[in-house]
Coordinates of C-alpha atoms in Angstrom, one line a residue:
X1 CA 126.9 59.1 125.5
X2 CA 126.1 62.6 125.6
X3 CA 127.1 64.6 122.6
X4 CA 128.2 68.3 123.3
X5 CA 126.8 70.3 119.8
X6 CA 129.4 72.9 119.1
X7 CA 128.0 76.3 117.7
X8 CA 128.9 77.0 114.1
X9 CA 132.5 78.4 113.6
X10 CA 134.2 80.0 110.6
X11 CA 135.4 78.1 107.8
X12 CA 138.8 78.6 108.5
X13 CA 138.7 78.0 112.3
X14 CA 139.9 74.7 114.0
X15 CA 137.8 73.2 117.0
X16 CA 139.1 70.9 119.5
X17 CA 137.1 67.8 120.5
X18 CA 134.4 67.5 123.2
X19 CA 134.8 64.6 125.8
X20 CA 132.5 63.2 128.2
X21 CA 133.6 62.4 131.7
X22 CA 132.0 58.8 133.1
X23 CA 131.0 58.8 137.3
X24 CA 133.1 56.1 138.7
X25 CA 131.0 54.0 141.3
X26 CA 133.7 52.9 143.6
X27 CA 131.3 51.6 146.1
X28 CA 130.1 49.2 143.5
X29 CA 133.7 48.1 142.7
X30 CA 134.4 47.6 146.5
X31 CA 131.4 45.3 146.8
X32 CA 132.6 43.4 143.5
X33 CA 136.0 43.1 145.3
X34 CA 134.4 41.9 148.5
X35 CA 132.8 39.1 146.6
X36 CA 135.8 38.3 145.0
X37 CA 138.0 38.4 148.3
X38 CA 135.7 36.1 150.3
X39 CA 135.7 33.2 147.7
X40 CA 139.3 32.6 149.3
X41 CA 138.3 32.2 152.9
X42 CA 142.0 31.6 154.1
X43 CA 143.1 35.1 153.3
X44 CA 139.8 37.0 153.2
X45 CA 140.3 38.2 156.9
X46 CA 143.3 39.9 155.9
X47 CA 141.3 42.5 154.0
X48 CA 139.2 45.3 155.7
X49 CA 136.3 46.8 153.8
X50 CA 134.9 48.5 156.8
X51 CA 137.1 49.5 159.7
X52 CA 135.5 48.5 163.4
X53 CA 135.8 50.5 166.1
X54 CA 137.3 47.3 168.2
X55 CA 140.4 47.4 165.6
X56 CA 143.2 50.2 166.6
X57 CA 144.1 52.5 163.6
X58 CA 147.8 51.2 163.9
X59 CA 146.8 47.5 163.5
X60 CA 147.6 46.3 159.9
X61 CA 144.3 44.6 159.6
X62 CA 142.9 48.3 159.5
X63 CA 144.3 49.2 156.1
X64 CA 141.8 49.4 153.6
X65 CA 141.3 46.5 151.0
X66 CA 142.0 48.5 148.0
X67 CA 145.2 49.5 149.5
X68 CA 146.2 46.1 150.2
X69 CA 144.9 45.3 146.9
X70 CA 147.1 47.9 145.3
X71 CA 150.1 46.6 147.0
X72 CA 149.8 43.0 146.1
X73 CA 149.0 44.2 142.2
X74 CA 151.9 46.9 141.9
X75 CA 154.7 44.0 142.0
X76 CA 153.1 42.9 138.4
X77 CA 151.5 46.2 137.4
X78 CA 153.5 49.1 138.0
X79 CA 151.7 52.5 138.6
X80 CA 148.3 50.9 138.9
X81 CA 147.3 53.1 141.7
X82 CA 147.5 56.1 139.1
X83 CA 144.1 54.5 137.5
X84 CA 141.1 56.6 138.9
X85 CA 139.1 53.8 137.4
X86 CA 138.9 50.3 138.7
X87 CA 141.3 48.5 137.1
X88 CA 139.9 45.1 135.8
X89 CA 142.7 42.4 134.6
X90 CA 142.8 38.6 134.3
X91 CA 144.6 38.5 137.5
X92 CA 143.2 36.7 140.7
X93 CA 145.4 38.6 143.5
X94 CA 143.4 36.9 146.4
X95 CA 144.1 33.3 144.8
X96 CA 148.0 34.5 144.3
X97 CA 147.9 35.6 147.9
X98 CA 146.5 32.4 149.3
X99 CA 149.1 30.3 147.5
X100 CA 151.7 32.6 148.8
X101 CA 150.5 32.0 152.6
X102 CA 150.1 28.3 151.9
X103 CA 153.5 28.0 150.0
X104 CA 151.9 26.7 146.6
X105 CA 153.6 27.6 143.4
X106 CA 153.6 31.5 142.4
X107 CA 153.7 30.8 138.8
X108 CA 151.9 34.0 137.7
X109 CA 150.3 32.4 134.5
X110 CA 148.4 30.2 137.1
X111 CA 146.5 33.4 138.4
X112 CA 146.0 34.9 135.2
X113 CA 144.1 32.3 133.6
X114 CA 147.0 30.9 131.6
X115 CA 147.8 34.4 130.1
X116 CA 151.4 35.2 130.1
X117 CA 152.7 38.3 132.1
X118 CA 151.6 41.7 131.0
X119 CA 153.3 42.8 128.0
X120 CA 152.3 46.6 128.5
X121 CA 150.5 48.3 131.4
X122 CA 149.7 52.1 131.4
X123 CA 147.8 53.9 134.1
X124 CA 147.0 57.4 134.2
X125 CA 144.4 60.3 135.0
X126 CA 142.0 59.2 132.5
X127 CA 142.1 55.4 132.9
X128 CA 144.3 52.4 131.9
X129 CA 145.4 50.1 129.1
X130 CA 146.9 46.6 129.2
X131 CA 148.1 44.3 126.6
X132 CA 148.4 40.4 127.5
X133 CA 149.3 37.3 125.1
X134 CA 148.0 33.8 125.3
X135 CA 150.4 30.9 124.0
X136 CA 148.7 28.7 121.0
X137 CA 146.9 25.8 122.4
X138 CA 147.3 27.0 126.2
X139 CA 144.5 26.5 128.7
X140 CA 142.0 23.8 129.3
X141 CA 139.0 23.8 127.2
X142 CA 140.6 25.8 124.4
X143 CA 140.3 24.8 120.5
X144 CA 143.3 22.7 119.6
X145 CA 144.2 25.5 117.0
X146 CA 144.4 28.8 118.4
X147 CA 146.8 30.5 115.6
X148 CA 150.3 30.0 114.9
X149 CA 151.5 32.8 117.2
X150 CA 150.6 34.2 120.6
X151 CA 147.2 36.3 120.5
X152 CA 147.4 39.6 121.8
X153 CA 144.4 40.8 123.8
X154 CA 144.2 44.4 124.6
X155 CA 142.0 45.9 127.6
X156 CA 141.3 49.7 128.1
X157 CA 139.0 51.1 130.7
X158 CA 138.4 54.9 130.8
X159 CA 136.7 57.6 132.6
X160 CA 136.9 59.7 129.5
X161 CA 135.2 59.0 126.1
X162 CA 135.4 61.0 123.0
X163 CA 132.0 62.4 121.4
X164 CA 132.6 61.7 117.7
X165 CA 130.2 61.7 115.0
X166 CA 129.8 58.2 114.7
X167 CA 126.7 56.5 113.0
X168 CA 128.2 53.0 113.3
X169 CA 128.7 53.5 117.2
X170 CA 126.9 51.5 119.8
X171 CA 126.2 48.6 117.8
X172 CA 127.0 44.9 118.3
X173 CA 125.5 41.5 119.5
X174 CA 124.8 40.1 122.9
X175 CA 127.0 37.4 124.3
X176 CA 124.5 35.1 126.0
X177 CA 127.1 33.2 128.0
X178 CA 128.6 36.0 129.3
X179 CA 125.3 38.3 130.0
X180 CA 124.8 37.0 133.6
X181 CA 128.2 38.9 134.2
X182 CA 128.1 41.6 131.8
X183 CA 124.6 42.5 131.1
X184 CA 125.2 45.1 128.6
X185 CA 128.2 43.5 126.8
X186 CA 128.2 44.0 123.0
X187 CA 130.4 41.9 120.6
X188 CA 131.3 43.8 117.2
X189 CA 133.9 43.3 114.7
X190 CA 135.3 47.0 113.7
X191 CA 138.4 48.4 112.0
X192 CA 140.2 45.1 112.2
X193 CA 139.6 44.2 115.7
X194 CA 136.9 41.9 117.5
X195 CA 135.8 44.2 120.2
X196 CA 133.7 43.3 123.7
X197 CA 132.4 46.5 124.9
X198 CA 130.7 47.0 128.5
X199 CA 130.0 49.3 131.3
X200 CA 130.9 48.3 134.8
X201 CA 131.1 50.7 137.8
X202 CA 130.1 53.5 135.6
X203 CA 133.3 53.0 133.5
X204 CA 133.5 52.3 129.7
X205 CA 135.7 48.9 129.2
X206 CA 136.7 47.7 125.9
X207 CA 138.4 44.3 125.3
X208 CA 139.8 43.6 121.8
X209 CA 141.7 41.1 119.9
X210 CA 143.5 42.0 116.2
X211 CA 141.7 39.5 113.7
X212 CA 140.4 38.8 110.2
X213 CA 136.8 38.5 109.6
X214 CA 137.3 35.1 107.3
X215 CA 138.5 31.9 107.4
X216 CA 141.6 30.9 109.6
X217 CA 145.0 31.1 108.0
X218 CA 148.5 29.9 109.3
X219 CA 149.7 33.5 110.0
X220 CA 146.4 35.2 110.1
X221 CA 144.1 34.9 113.2
X222 CA 140.5 34.6 112.4
X223 CA 138.1 36.5 114.3
X224 CA 136.0 33.0 115.2
X225 CA 139.3 32.0 116.6
X226 CA 139.6 35.3 118.8
X227 CA 136.4 34.5 120.3
X228 CA 137.1 32.0 122.9
X229 CA 140.5 33.6 123.8
X230 CA 138.6 36.8 124.3
X231 CA 135.8 35.2 126.3
X232 CA 138.3 33.5 128.7
X233 CA 139.9 36.9 129.2
X234 CA 136.5 38.4 130.1
X235 CA 135.3 35.3 132.5
X236 CA 139.2 35.7 134.4
X237 CA 138.6 39.8 134.9
X238 CA 138.8 40.7 138.6
X239 CA 139.3 43.9 140.3
X240 CA 143.1 44.7 140.4
X241 CA 143.6 48.0 141.9
X242 CA 142.9 51.6 141.1
X243 CA 142.8 54.5 143.4
X244 CA 139.8 57.1 143.8
X245 CA 140.6 60.6 143.0
X246 CA 138.4 63.6 142.0
X247 CA 136.2 63.2 139.6
X248 CA 137.0 64.3 135.9
X249 CA 135.1 66.8 134.0
X250 CA 133.5 67.1 130.7
X251 CA 135.8 68.6 128.3
X252 CA 133.6 71.3 126.0
X253 CA 134.7 71.6 122.2
X254 CA 136.5 74.8 121.9
X255 CA 138.2 76.8 118.8
X256 CA 141.9 76.4 118.7
X257 CA 144.3 79.6 118.5
X258 CA 146.1 79.6 115.3
X259 CA 149.2 82.1 114.7
X260 CA 148.0 85.6 113.6
X261 CA 150.9 86.0 111.1
X262 CA 150.2 84.6 107.5
X263 CA 152.7 82.1 106.1
X264 CA 154.0 83.5 102.4
X265 CA 154.5 79.7 101.4
X266 CA 152.2 77.2 103.5
X267 CA 148.9 76.0 101.9
X268 CA 146.7 73.1 102.2
X269 CA 143.6 72.1 100.3
X270 CA 140.4 71.5 102.4
X271 CA 140.1 68.5 104.7
X272 CA 138.4 65.6 102.7
X273 CA 139.8 67.0 99.4
X274 CA 141.4 63.5 98.5
X275 CA 142.9 63.1 94.9
X276 CA 139.8 62.5 92.7
X277 CA 138.9 58.7 92.2
X278 CA 141.4 57.7 94.7
X279 CA 138.7 56.9 97.7
X280 CA 137.3 53.4 98.1
X281 CA 135.1 52.5 94.8
X282 CA 135.8 56.4 93.6
X283 CA 134.1 57.7 96.5
X284 CA 135.3 61.4 98.2
X285 CA 137.1 61.7 101.4
X286 CA 135.7 62.6 105.0
X287 CA 135.6 66.4 105.7
X288 CA 136.9 66.8 109.2
X289 CA 137.5 70.3 110.6
X290 CA 138.7 68.7 114.3
X291 CA 142.0 69.1 115.6
X292 CA 141.9 66.2 118.0
X293 CA 145.1 67.4 120.0
X294 CA 147.4 70.2 120.2
X295 CA 150.6 68.4 119.3
X296 CA 154.2 69.0 118.1
X297 CA 154.4 68.3 114.4
X298 CA 156.1 64.7 114.5
X299 CA 159.0 65.9 111.9
X300 CA 161.9 67.6 113.4
X301 CA 161.9 70.5 110.8
X302 CA 160.0 72.2 108.2
X303 CA 159.4 72.3 105.2
X304 CA 157.2 69.1 105.1
X305 CA 154.2 67.9 103.2
X306 CA 151.6 65.6 103.3
X307 CA 151.1 64.2 100.4
X308 CA 149.6 61.0 98.8
X309 CA 152.5 58.3 98.4
X310 CA 150.3 55.9 96.6
X311 CA 148.6 58.0 94.4
X312 CA 150.9 61.1 93.8
X313 CA 151.3 60.6 90.2
X314 CA 147.6 61.3 89.9
X315 CA 147.7 64.7 91.4
X316 CA 149.0 66.8 88.6
X317 CA 148.7 70.1 90.7
X318 CA 152.3 70.2 92.5
X319 CA 155.2 67.8 92.9
X320 CA 155.4 65.1 95.7
X321 CA 157.4 67.7 98.1
X322 CA 155.5 70.9 97.5
X323 CA 152.6 72.8 98.5
X324 CA 149.7 72.9 99.0
X325 CA 149.1 69.8 101.3
X326 CA 146.5 67.4 100.3
X327 CA 144.7 65.0 102.7
X328 CA 144.9 61.3 102.1
X329 CA 143.0 59.8 105.1
X330 CA 140.2 58.4 103.0
X331 CA 142.6 56.9 100.0
X332 CA 141.4 53.5 99.3
X333 CA 143.2 50.7 101.0
X334 CA 142.0 47.4 102.5
X335 CA 141.9 48.6 106.0
X336 CA 138.7 49.4 107.8
X337 CA 138.1 53.2 108.6
X338 CA 134.5 53.5 109.5
X339 CA 134.8 57.5 109.0
X340 CA 135.5 56.9 105.4
X341 CA 132.6 56.4 102.9
X342 CA 132.2 52.6 102.3
X343 CA 134.4 51.9 105.7
X344 CA 137.7 51.6 104.2
X345 CA 140.6 54.1 104.0
X346 CA 144.2 54.7 104.9
X347 CA 143.7 55.4 108.6
X348 CA 146.2 58.3 108.6
X349 CA 148.4 60.7 106.5
X350 CA 151.8 60.4 104.4
X351 CA 154.1 63.0 105.3
X352 CA 157.4 63.4 103.4
X353 CA 160.2 65.6 104.0
X354 CA 161.5 68.0 101.7
X355 CA 164.4 67.0 99.7
X356 CA 167.8 68.0 100.9
X357 CA 169.0 71.1 98.9
X358 CA 172.4 71.0 97.4
X359 CA 175.3 71.5 99.5
X360 CA 176.6 75.2 99.8
X361 CA 178.5 77.4 102.0
X362 CA 176.7 77.8 105.3
X363 CA 174.1 75.4 104.9
X364 CA 173.7 72.4 107.2
X365 CA 174.5 69.0 106.3
X366 CA 171.4 66.8 105.2
X367 CA 171.2 63.1 104.9
X368 CA 167.9 62.1 103.4
X369 CA 168.1 59.0 105.5
X370 CA 168.5 60.8 108.8
X371 CA 165.5 63.2 108.8
X372 CA 164.7 63.0 112.4
X373 CA 161.0 62.0 113.6
X374 CA 160.0 63.3 116.9
X375 CA 157.4 62.6 119.7
X376 CA 154.2 64.9 119.3
X377 CA 153.6 64.9 123.0
X378 CA 155.0 63.3 126.3
X379 CA 153.6 60.1 126.2
X380 CA 154.1 56.2 126.8
X381 CA 155.3 54.3 124.1
X382 CA 153.3 50.9 123.0
X383 CA 155.2 48.6 120.9
X384 CA 156.4 45.1 121.0
X385 CA 159.5 44.1 119.3
X386 CA 158.1 42.6 116.5
X387 CA 155.9 45.6 115.7
X388 CA 156.7 47.6 112.6
X389 CA 154.7 50.4 114.3
X390 CA 155.3 52.7 117.2
X391 CA 152.4 54.1 119.3
X392 CA 152.5 56.9 121.6
X393 CA 149.6 57.1 124.2
X394 CA 148.7 60.3 125.8
X395 CA 146.7 59.6 129.1
X396 CA 145.8 62.8 131.4
X397 CA 142.8 64.3 133.0
X398 CA 141.6 65.8 129.5
X399 CA 142.8 63.6 126.8
X400 CA 142.9 59.5 126.3
X401 CA 144.7 59.6 122.6
X402 CA 147.0 57.4 120.6
X403 CA 149.4 58.7 117.7
X404 CA 150.6 55.9 115.6
X405 CA 154.2 56.1 113.4
X406 CA 155.0 53.5 110.8
X407 CA 157.5 53.1 108.2
X408 CA 160.4 53.6 110.5
X409 CA 162.9 50.6 110.5
X410 CA 161.8 48.3 113.6
X411 CA 165.3 46.8 114.0
X412 CA 166.3 50.8 114.7
X413 CA 163.6 51.3 116.9
X414 CA 164.8 48.2 119.0
X415 CA 168.0 49.4 119.4
X416 CA 166.9 52.6 120.7
X417 CA 164.5 51.1 123.1
X418 CA 161.5 52.4 121.7
X419 CA 159.5 49.6 123.0
X420 CA 156.6 48.9 125.3
X421 CA 156.5 51.3 128.4
X422 CA 159.1 53.6 127.6
X423 CA 158.3 57.2 128.3
X424 CA 159.3 59.8 125.6
X425 CA 158.8 63.7 126.1
X426 CA 157.6 66.2 123.2
X427 CA 160.1 66.8 120.5
X428 CA 162.2 63.8 121.8
X429 CA 163.9 62.4 118.3
X430 CA 162.4 58.5 118.2
X431 CA 163.6 57.9 114.7
X432 CA 164.1 58.6 111.2
X433 CA 161.9 58.9 108.4
X434 CA 162.4 55.7 106.4
X435 CA 161.1 53.0 104.0
X436 CA 160.1 50.0 106.0
X437 CA 157.1 48.0 105.4
X438 CA 157.8 44.2 105.9
X439 CA 161.4 44.8 104.5
X440 CA 163.7 47.9 103.9
X441 CA 162.7 49.9 100.7
X442 CA 159.1 48.2 100.9
X443 CA 157.6 51.6 100.4
X444 CA 158.7 55.2 99.5
X445 CA 160.7 57.5 102.0
X446 CA 158.1 59.0 104.3
X447 CA 156.2 58.8 107.6
X448 CA 152.6 57.4 108.2
X449 CA 151.1 59.3 111.1
X450 CA 147.6 58.5 112.5
X451 CA 145.3 59.2 115.2
X452 CA 142.9 57.1 117.6
X453 CA 140.8 58.5 120.2
X454 CA 139.0 56.1 123.0
X455 CA 134.8 55.8 122.4
X456 CA 132.6 53.4 124.0
X457 CA 133.6 51.1 120.9
X458 CA 137.4 51.1 121.9
X459 CA 140.1 52.9 120.0
X460 CA 138.8 54.4 116.7
X461 CA 141.0 55.9 113.8
X462 CA 140.1 59.7 113.3
X463 CA 141.4 62.0 110.6
X464 CA 144.7 63.6 111.7
X465 CA 144.6 66.2 108.8
X466 CA 143.8 69.2 110.7
X467 CA 145.8 68.2 113.7
X468 CA 148.5 67.9 111.8
X469 CA 147.8 71.5 109.8
X470 CA 147.2 73.1 113.4
X471 CA 150.6 71.5 114.4
X472 CA 152.7 72.6 111.4
X473 CA 151.4 76.3 111.9
X474 CA 152.8 76.1 115.3
X475 CA 156.0 75.0 114.1
X476 CA 156.5 77.4 111.5
X477 CA 154.7 80.0 113.6
X478 CA 152.2 81.3 111.0
X479 CA 148.9 80.4 109.8
X480 CA 148.5 78.6 106.5
X481 CA 146.2 79.4 103.6
X482 CA 143.5 76.8 102.7
X483 CA 143.2 76.5 98.8
X484 CA 141.0 74.8 96.4
X485 CA 137.2 74.2 96.0
X486 CA 134.8 74.1 98.8
X487 CA 134.0 70.5 99.7
X488 CA 130.4 69.3 100.4
X489 CA 129.7 67.3 103.7
X490 CA 129.4 64.1 102.4
X491 CA 127.4 61.2 103.5
X492 CA 128.4 59.1 106.6
X493 CA 129.6 55.6 105.8
X494 CA 126.9 53.3 105.5
X495 CA 128.2 50.0 103.7
X496 CA 130.8 48.0 106.0
X497 CA 130.4 44.6 104.6
X498 CA 133.6 43.1 103.1
X499 CA 133.3 44.2 99.6
X500 CA 134.2 41.4 96.8
X501 CA 137.3 43.6 95.5
X502 CA 138.9 44.1 98.9
X503 CA 141.8 41.8 100.0
X504 CA 142.6 42.0 103.7
X505 CA 146.4 42.2 104.6
X506 CA 147.7 40.7 107.3
X507 CA 146.6 43.2 110.1
X508 CA 149.4 43.1 112.4
X509 CA 150.5 46.5 113.0
X510 CA 152.7 47.9 110.0
X511 CA 152.2 44.8 107.9
X512 CA 150.3 44.1 104.9
X513 CA 150.7 44.0 101.1
X514 CA 149.8 47.7 100.6
X515 CA 151.3 50.9 101.9
X516 CA 149.7 52.5 104.7

């Protein structure tokens, strides 16, 4: 990965991220597709890889193989032609078509290595993402005990990768049984997922399963249990579709425009300036002046306050709903965040709405339980009905980024249709600030908001603090004022072994014994 080095900028300016655009080798993808199709001779003649002069162009056999493949796959993976990269999925389209012609059973799982129909599929100008599930005990040759619930497997293929400062990136171990098929495959456990990262056709792909790097438990999937499921998934991957488009371009980091007018009220402490002694083993925060995207602020109205909801009583400078804002990205939690010193942190930022003013003539009605949460961008929703978190994914020619919201009531989200595949528009109401963490009143009334970007190691948490500062300035149309001491550039995380004093929670989104 090439890292675009940015020139120094003024301390009070924000910079956008740099991204590397990967060149897609569609010739190699079509060669692979040809091999896969020819393994099913009964239907191989229906696919045309090179148009022969003897075949009239109006002949159905003249339709290119990729077009025919997309026609089959689109029945199950809506929008697959929007992907500019070859879509690898555990779907054997040729075997499915062969069964259709012969009158055999068309039960989809038979042609997906026993994986259930896709739970989520999104394709767009940067690439694609998909989530499949695998039932406990399903599949020949699988261990007798494969977790108590369906195992979710995610795959992302992207032609855009974010260039982030990541000394832990690019590591991992080889998987010898898969080496002949995936020569550069790396297996790594990172930020609560076992990940299998590889390059094919010039594209970065990552297959991942959320798991615990510990002993198996009834409600918690151990990573060692995830390995055979992930490797079954990898062995079943086939070229399922995609469409050639004009190549993407590298995105250079640039200084973002900020309002000229100064706010008389809004102030914020520097990025990385967490409340003293609240980092993992009392380590400091992670200074990061990057605004990873230009977003709409996630709360409908100002004022709002980025403040710790777990350690707020230790911060004597201001109350819980007052300026200045204070970063809490690297506050101590049992969640892995490799951008934080020691490798553990909060993953995102706590945001609280201002208290409702007393009722008075001319004032708008204010219900503290109905403070609106809105979509930060036009995006697609990633959320299963059991998830406590809702994720919005942006997939464009210049971005491949995710925004996660937590603590809204999942039953209300279900009722409102905030589920896999729904598209939302920037500024659209998607819920209200709540206090849900495993159950109502499980935490304080606030929104947890975090950001993930796609790298060669998969989706990685990055600090959303400056992204939120920038968004808030646009919301109030005025520039904030940074206050407080200068923060030194602390050392990058070095120790990522599981410490004795960290107890890992249930890693299902939004679950766990601690506030996120």
